[in-house]
PDB file of C-alpha atoms in Angstrom:
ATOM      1  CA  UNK M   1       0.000   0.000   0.000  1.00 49.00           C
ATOM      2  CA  UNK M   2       1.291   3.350  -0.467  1.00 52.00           C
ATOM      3  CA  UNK M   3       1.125   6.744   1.600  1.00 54.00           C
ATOM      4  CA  UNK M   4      -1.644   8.863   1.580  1.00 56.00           C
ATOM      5  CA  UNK M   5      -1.755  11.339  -1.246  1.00 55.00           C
ATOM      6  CA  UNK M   6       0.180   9.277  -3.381  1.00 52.00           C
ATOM      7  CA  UNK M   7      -1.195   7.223  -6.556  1.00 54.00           C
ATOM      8  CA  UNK M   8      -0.817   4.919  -9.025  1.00 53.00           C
ATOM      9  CA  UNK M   9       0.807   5.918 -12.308  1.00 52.00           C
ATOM     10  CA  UNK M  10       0.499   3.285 -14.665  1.00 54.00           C
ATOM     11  CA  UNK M  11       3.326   3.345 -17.120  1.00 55.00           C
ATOM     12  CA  UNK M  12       0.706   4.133 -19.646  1.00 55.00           C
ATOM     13  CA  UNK M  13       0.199   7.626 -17.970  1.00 54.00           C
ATOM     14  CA  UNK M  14       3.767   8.290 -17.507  1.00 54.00           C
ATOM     15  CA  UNK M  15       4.651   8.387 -21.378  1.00 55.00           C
ATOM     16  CA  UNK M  16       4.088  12.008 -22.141  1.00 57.00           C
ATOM     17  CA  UNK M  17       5.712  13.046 -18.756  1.00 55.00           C
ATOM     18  CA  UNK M  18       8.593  10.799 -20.612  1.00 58.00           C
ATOM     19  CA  UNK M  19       7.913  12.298 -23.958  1.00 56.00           C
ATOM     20  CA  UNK M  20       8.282  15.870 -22.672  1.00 59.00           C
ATOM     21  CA  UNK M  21      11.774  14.987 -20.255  1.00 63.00           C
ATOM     22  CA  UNK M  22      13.467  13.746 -23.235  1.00 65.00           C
ATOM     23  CA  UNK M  23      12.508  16.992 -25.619  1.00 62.00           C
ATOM     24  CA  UNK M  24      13.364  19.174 -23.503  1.00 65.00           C
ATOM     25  CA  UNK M  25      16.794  17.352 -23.261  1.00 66.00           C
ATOM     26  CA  UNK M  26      17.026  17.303 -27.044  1.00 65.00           C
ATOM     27  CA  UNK M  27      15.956  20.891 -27.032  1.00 64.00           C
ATOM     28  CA  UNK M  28      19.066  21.382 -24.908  1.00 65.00           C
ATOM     29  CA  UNK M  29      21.433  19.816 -26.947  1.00 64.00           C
ATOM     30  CA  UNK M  30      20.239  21.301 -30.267  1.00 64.00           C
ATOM     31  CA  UNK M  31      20.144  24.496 -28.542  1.00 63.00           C
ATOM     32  CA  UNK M  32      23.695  23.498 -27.523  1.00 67.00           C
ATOM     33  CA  UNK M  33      24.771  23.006 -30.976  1.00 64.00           C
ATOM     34  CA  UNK M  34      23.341  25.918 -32.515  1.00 62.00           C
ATOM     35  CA  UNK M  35      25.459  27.629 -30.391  1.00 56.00           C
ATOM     36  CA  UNK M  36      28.620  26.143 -30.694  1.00 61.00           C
ATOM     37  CA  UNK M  37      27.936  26.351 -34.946  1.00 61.00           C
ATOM     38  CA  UNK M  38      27.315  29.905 -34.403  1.00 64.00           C
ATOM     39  CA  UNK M  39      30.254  30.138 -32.202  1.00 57.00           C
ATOM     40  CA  UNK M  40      32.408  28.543 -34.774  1.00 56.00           C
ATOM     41  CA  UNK M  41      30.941  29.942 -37.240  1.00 52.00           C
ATOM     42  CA  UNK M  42      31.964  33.309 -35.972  1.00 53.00           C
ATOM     43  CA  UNK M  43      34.932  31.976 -35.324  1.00 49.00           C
ATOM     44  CA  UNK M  44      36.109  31.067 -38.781  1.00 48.00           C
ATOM     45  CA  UNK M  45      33.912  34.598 -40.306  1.00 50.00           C
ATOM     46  CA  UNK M  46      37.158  36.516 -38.358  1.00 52.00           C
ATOM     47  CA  UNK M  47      39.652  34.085 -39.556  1.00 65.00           C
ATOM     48  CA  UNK M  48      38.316  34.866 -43.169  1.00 83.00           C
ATOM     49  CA  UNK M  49      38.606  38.737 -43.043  1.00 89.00           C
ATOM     50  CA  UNK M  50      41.973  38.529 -40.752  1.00 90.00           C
ATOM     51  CA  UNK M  51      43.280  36.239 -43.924  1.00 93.00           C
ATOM     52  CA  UNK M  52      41.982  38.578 -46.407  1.00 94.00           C
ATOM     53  CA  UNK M  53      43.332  41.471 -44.675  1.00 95.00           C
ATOM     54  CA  UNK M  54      46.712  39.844 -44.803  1.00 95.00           C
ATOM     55  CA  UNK M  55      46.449  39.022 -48.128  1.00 96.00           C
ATOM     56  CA  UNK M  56      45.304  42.882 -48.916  1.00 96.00           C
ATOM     57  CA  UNK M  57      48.812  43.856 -47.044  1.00 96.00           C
ATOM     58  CA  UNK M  58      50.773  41.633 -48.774  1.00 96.00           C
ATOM     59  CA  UNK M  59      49.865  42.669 -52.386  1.00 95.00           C
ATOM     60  CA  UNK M  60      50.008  46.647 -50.972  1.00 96.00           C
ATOM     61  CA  UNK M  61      54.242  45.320 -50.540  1.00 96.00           C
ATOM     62  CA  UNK M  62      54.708  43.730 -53.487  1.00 94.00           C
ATOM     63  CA  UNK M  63      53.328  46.735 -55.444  1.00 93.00           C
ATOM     64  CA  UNK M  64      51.030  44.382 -56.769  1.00 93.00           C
ATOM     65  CA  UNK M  65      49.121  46.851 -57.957  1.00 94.00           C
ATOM     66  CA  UNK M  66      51.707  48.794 -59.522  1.00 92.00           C
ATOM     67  CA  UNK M  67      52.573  45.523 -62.034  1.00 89.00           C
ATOM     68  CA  UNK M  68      48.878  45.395 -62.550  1.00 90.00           C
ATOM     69  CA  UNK M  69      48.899  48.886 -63.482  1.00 92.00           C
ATOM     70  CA  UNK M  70      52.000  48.725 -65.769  1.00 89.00           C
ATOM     71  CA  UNK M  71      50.726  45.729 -68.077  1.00 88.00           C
ATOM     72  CA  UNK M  72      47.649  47.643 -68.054  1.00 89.00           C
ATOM     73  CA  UNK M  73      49.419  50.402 -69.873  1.00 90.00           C
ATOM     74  CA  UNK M  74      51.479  48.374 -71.853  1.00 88.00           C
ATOM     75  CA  UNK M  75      48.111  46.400 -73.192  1.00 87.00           C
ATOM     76  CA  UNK M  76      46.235  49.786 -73.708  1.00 89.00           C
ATOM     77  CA  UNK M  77      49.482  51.193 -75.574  1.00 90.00           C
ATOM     78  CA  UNK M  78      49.992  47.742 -78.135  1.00 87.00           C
ATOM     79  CA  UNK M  79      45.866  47.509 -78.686  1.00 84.00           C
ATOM     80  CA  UNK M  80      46.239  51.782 -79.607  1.00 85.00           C
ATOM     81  CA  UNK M  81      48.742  50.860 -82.059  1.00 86.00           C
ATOM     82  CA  UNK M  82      47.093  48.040 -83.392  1.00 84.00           C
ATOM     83  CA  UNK M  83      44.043  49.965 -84.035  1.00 80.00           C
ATOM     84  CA  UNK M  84      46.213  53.255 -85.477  1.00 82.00           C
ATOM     85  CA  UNK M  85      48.037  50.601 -88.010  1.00 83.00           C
ATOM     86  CA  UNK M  86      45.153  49.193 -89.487  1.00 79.00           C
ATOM     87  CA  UNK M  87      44.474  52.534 -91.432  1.00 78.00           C
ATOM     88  CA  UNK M  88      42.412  55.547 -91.209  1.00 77.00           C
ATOM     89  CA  UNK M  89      39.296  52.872 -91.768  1.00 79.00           C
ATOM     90  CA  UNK M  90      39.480  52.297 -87.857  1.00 78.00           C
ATOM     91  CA  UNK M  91      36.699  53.495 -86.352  1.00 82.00           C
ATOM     92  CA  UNK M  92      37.446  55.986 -83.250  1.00 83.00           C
ATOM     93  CA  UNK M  93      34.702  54.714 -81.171  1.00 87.00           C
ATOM     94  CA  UNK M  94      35.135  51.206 -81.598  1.00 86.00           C
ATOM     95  CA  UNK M  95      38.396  51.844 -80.773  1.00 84.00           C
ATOM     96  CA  UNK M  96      37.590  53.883 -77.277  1.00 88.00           C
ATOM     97  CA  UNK M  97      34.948  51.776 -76.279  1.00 89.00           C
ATOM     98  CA  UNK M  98      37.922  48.515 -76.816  1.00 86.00           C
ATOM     99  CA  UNK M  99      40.121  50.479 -74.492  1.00 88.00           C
ATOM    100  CA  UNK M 100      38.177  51.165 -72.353  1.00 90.00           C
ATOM    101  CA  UNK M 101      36.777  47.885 -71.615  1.00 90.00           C
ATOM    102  CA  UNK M 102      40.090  46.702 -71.521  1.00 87.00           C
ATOM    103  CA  UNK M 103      40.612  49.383 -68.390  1.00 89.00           C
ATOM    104  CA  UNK M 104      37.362  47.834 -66.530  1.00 89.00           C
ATOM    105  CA  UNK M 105      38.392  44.602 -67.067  1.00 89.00           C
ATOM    106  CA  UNK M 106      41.869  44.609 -66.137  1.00 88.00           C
ATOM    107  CA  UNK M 107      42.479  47.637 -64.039  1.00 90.00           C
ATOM    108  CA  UNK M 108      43.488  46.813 -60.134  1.00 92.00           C
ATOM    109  CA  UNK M 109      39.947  48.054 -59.085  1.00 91.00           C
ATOM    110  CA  UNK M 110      38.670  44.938 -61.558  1.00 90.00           C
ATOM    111  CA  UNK M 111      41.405  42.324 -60.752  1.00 93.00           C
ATOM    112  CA  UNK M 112      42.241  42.958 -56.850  1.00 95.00           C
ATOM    113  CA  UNK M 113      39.666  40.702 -55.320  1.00 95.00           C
ATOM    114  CA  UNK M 114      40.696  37.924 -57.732  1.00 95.00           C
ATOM    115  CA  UNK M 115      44.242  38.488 -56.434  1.00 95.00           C
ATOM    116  CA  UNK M 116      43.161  38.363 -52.929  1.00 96.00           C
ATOM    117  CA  UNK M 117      41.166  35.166 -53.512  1.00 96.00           C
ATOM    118  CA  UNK M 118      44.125  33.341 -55.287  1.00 95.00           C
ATOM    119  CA  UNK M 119      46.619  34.477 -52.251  1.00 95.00           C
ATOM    120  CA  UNK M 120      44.200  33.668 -49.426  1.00 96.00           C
ATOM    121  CA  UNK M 121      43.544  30.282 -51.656  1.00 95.00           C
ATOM    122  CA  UNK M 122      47.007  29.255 -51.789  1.00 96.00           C
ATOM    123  CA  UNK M 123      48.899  30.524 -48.927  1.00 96.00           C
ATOM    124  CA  UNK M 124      47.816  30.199 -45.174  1.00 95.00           C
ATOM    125  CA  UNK M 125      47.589  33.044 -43.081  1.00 96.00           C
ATOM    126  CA  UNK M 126      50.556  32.002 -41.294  1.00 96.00           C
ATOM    127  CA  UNK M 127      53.016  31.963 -44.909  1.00 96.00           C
ATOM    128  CA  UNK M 128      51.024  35.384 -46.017  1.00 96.00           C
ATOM    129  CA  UNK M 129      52.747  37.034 -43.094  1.00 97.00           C
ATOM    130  CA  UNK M 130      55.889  35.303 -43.421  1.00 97.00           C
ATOM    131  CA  UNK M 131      55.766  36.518 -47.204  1.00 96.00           C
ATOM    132  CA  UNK M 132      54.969  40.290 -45.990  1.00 97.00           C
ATOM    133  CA  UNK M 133      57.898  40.327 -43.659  1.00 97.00           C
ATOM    134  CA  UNK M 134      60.350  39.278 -46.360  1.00 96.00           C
ATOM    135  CA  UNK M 135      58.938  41.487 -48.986  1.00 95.00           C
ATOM    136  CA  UNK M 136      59.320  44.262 -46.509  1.00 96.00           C
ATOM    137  CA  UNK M 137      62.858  43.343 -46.540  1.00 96.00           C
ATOM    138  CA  UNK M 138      66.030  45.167 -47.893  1.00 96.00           C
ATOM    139  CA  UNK M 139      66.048  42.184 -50.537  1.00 96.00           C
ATOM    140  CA  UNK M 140      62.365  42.059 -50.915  1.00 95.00           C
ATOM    141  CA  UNK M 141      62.266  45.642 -51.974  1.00 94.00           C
ATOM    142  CA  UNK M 142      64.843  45.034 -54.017  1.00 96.00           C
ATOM    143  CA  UNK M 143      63.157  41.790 -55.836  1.00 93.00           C
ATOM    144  CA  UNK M 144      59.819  44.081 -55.993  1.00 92.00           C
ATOM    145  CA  UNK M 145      61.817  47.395 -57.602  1.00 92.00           C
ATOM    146  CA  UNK M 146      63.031  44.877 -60.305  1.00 94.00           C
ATOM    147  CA  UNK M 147      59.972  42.343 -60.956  1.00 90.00           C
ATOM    148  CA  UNK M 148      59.089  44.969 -64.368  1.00 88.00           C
ATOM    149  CA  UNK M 149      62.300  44.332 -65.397  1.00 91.00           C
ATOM    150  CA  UNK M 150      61.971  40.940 -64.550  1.00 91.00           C
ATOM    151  CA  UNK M 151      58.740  40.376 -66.330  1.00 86.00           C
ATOM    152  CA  UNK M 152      59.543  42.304 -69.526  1.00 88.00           C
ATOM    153  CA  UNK M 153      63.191  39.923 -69.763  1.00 92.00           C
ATOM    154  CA  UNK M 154      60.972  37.166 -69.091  1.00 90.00           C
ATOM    155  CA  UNK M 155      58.123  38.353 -72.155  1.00 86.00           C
ATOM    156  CA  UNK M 156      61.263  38.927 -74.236  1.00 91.00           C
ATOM    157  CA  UNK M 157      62.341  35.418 -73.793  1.00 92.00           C
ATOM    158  CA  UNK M 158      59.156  33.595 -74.697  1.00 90.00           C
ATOM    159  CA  UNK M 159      58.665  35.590 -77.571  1.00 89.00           C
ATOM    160  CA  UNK M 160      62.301  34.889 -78.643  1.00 92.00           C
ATOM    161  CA  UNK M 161      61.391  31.230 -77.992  1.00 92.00           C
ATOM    162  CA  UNK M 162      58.392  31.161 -79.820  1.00 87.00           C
ATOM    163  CA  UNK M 163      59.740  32.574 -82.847  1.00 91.00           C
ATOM    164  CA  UNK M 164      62.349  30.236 -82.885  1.00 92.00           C
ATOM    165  CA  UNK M 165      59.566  27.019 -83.036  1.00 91.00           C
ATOM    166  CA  UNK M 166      57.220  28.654 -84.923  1.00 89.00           C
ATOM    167  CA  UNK M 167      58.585  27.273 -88.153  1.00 91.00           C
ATOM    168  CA  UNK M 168      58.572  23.722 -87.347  1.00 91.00           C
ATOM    169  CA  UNK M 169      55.206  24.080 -85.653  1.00 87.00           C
ATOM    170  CA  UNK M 170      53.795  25.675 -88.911  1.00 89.00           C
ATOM    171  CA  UNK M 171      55.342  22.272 -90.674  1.00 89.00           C
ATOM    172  CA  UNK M 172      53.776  20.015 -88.154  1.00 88.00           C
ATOM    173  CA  UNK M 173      50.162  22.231 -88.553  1.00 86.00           C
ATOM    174  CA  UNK M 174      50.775  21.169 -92.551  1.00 86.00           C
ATOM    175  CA  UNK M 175      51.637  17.686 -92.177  1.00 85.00           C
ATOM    176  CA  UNK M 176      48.528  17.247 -89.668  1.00 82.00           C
ATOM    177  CA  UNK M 177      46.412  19.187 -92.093  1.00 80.00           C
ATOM    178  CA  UNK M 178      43.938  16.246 -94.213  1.00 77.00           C
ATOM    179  CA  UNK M 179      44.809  16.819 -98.274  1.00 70.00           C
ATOM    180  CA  UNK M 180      41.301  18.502 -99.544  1.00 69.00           C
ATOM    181  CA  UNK M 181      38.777  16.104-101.448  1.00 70.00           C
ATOM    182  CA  UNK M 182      39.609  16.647-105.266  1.00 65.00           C
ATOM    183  CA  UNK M 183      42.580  18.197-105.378  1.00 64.00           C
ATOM    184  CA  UNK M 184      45.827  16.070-106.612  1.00 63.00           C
ATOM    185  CA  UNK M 185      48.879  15.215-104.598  1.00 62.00           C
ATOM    186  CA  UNK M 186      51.430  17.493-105.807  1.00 67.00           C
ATOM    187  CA  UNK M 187      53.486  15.482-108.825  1.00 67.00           C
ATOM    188  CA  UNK M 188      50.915  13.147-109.199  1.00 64.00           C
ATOM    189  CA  UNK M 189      49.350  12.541-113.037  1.00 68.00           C
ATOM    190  CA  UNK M 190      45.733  12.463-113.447  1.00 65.00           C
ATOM    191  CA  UNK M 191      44.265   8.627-114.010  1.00 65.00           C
ATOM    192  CA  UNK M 192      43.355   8.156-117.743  1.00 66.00           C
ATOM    193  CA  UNK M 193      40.545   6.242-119.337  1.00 59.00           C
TER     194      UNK M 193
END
């Protein structure tokens, strides 16, 4: 017999008392992991811009900019004189509206967050700064003073290169070329009947 005041519960009444204990406990953990994915979440969010603002410091000492703005020129300038040696034909706004696409699409404003994406995509945080403190070296500065140089020795080469092979892969282009339907193999004599 049991105490006064005190009843019976038949298991059969005691399932939603059940029910309710264990969602509230799985409320608590799901509100427990919502919080720790927002916490982490955060977490990684300032990893992201302190990474990107690395990044943005490291291209500011490598004058990255500065290259970007040079080829820019030097694109504008040989597209200018492409248009001014094809004859007084050219058409003046065709021409301005080609340079000046070319200065949306490749000016630093246009290409710096691809630059920051490829750095940040390649390099960790960690190597970003280790890159920054040697470019803000005595020998960094030197390596960044002479990367135009660099580059245009670099262009020259290739091009040097190129012309070299071109020949042979003008021969190759020939030889891989199928002979046109109805024309004769050179030194060959026409069938007779």
């Amino acid at each position: 017999m049991r105490g006064p005041g005190v009843r019976f519960l038949s298991p059969a009444c005691l399932w939603p008392l059940t029910f309710l204990k264990i969602r509230r406990s799985l409320m608590k953990k799901l509100l427990i992991a919502v919080c720790a994915v927002i916490l982490t979440a955060g977490s990684v969010w300032a990893d992201e811009v302190s990474q990107r603002k690395t990044a943005e410091e490291l291209l500011v000492v490598m004058d990255v900019k500065g290259n970007v703005d040079r080829m820019l020129n030097d694109v504008v300038e040989m597209h200018e004189a492409q248009f001014d040696a094809s004859g007084p034909d050219a058409d003046p706004k065709l021409k301005e509206a080609f340079i000046t696409e070319l200065r949306n699409a490749l000016s630093w404003e246009g290409v710096k967050e691809d630059y920051v994406k490829i750095y940040i995509a390649v390099f960790t945080e960690e190597e970003i700064r280790a890159l920054i403190n040697f470019y803000q070296s005595p020998i960094g500065q030197k390596l960044v003073s002479k990367q135009p140089e660099l580059m245009e020795k670099s262009m020259e080469l290739s091009q040097k290169r190129f012309m070299e092979i071109m020949p042979r892969l003008m021969s190759l282009m020939q030889e891989a070329m199928p002979e046109p339907e109805g024309v004769m193999p050179e030194g060959a004599m026409p069938a007779t009947k």
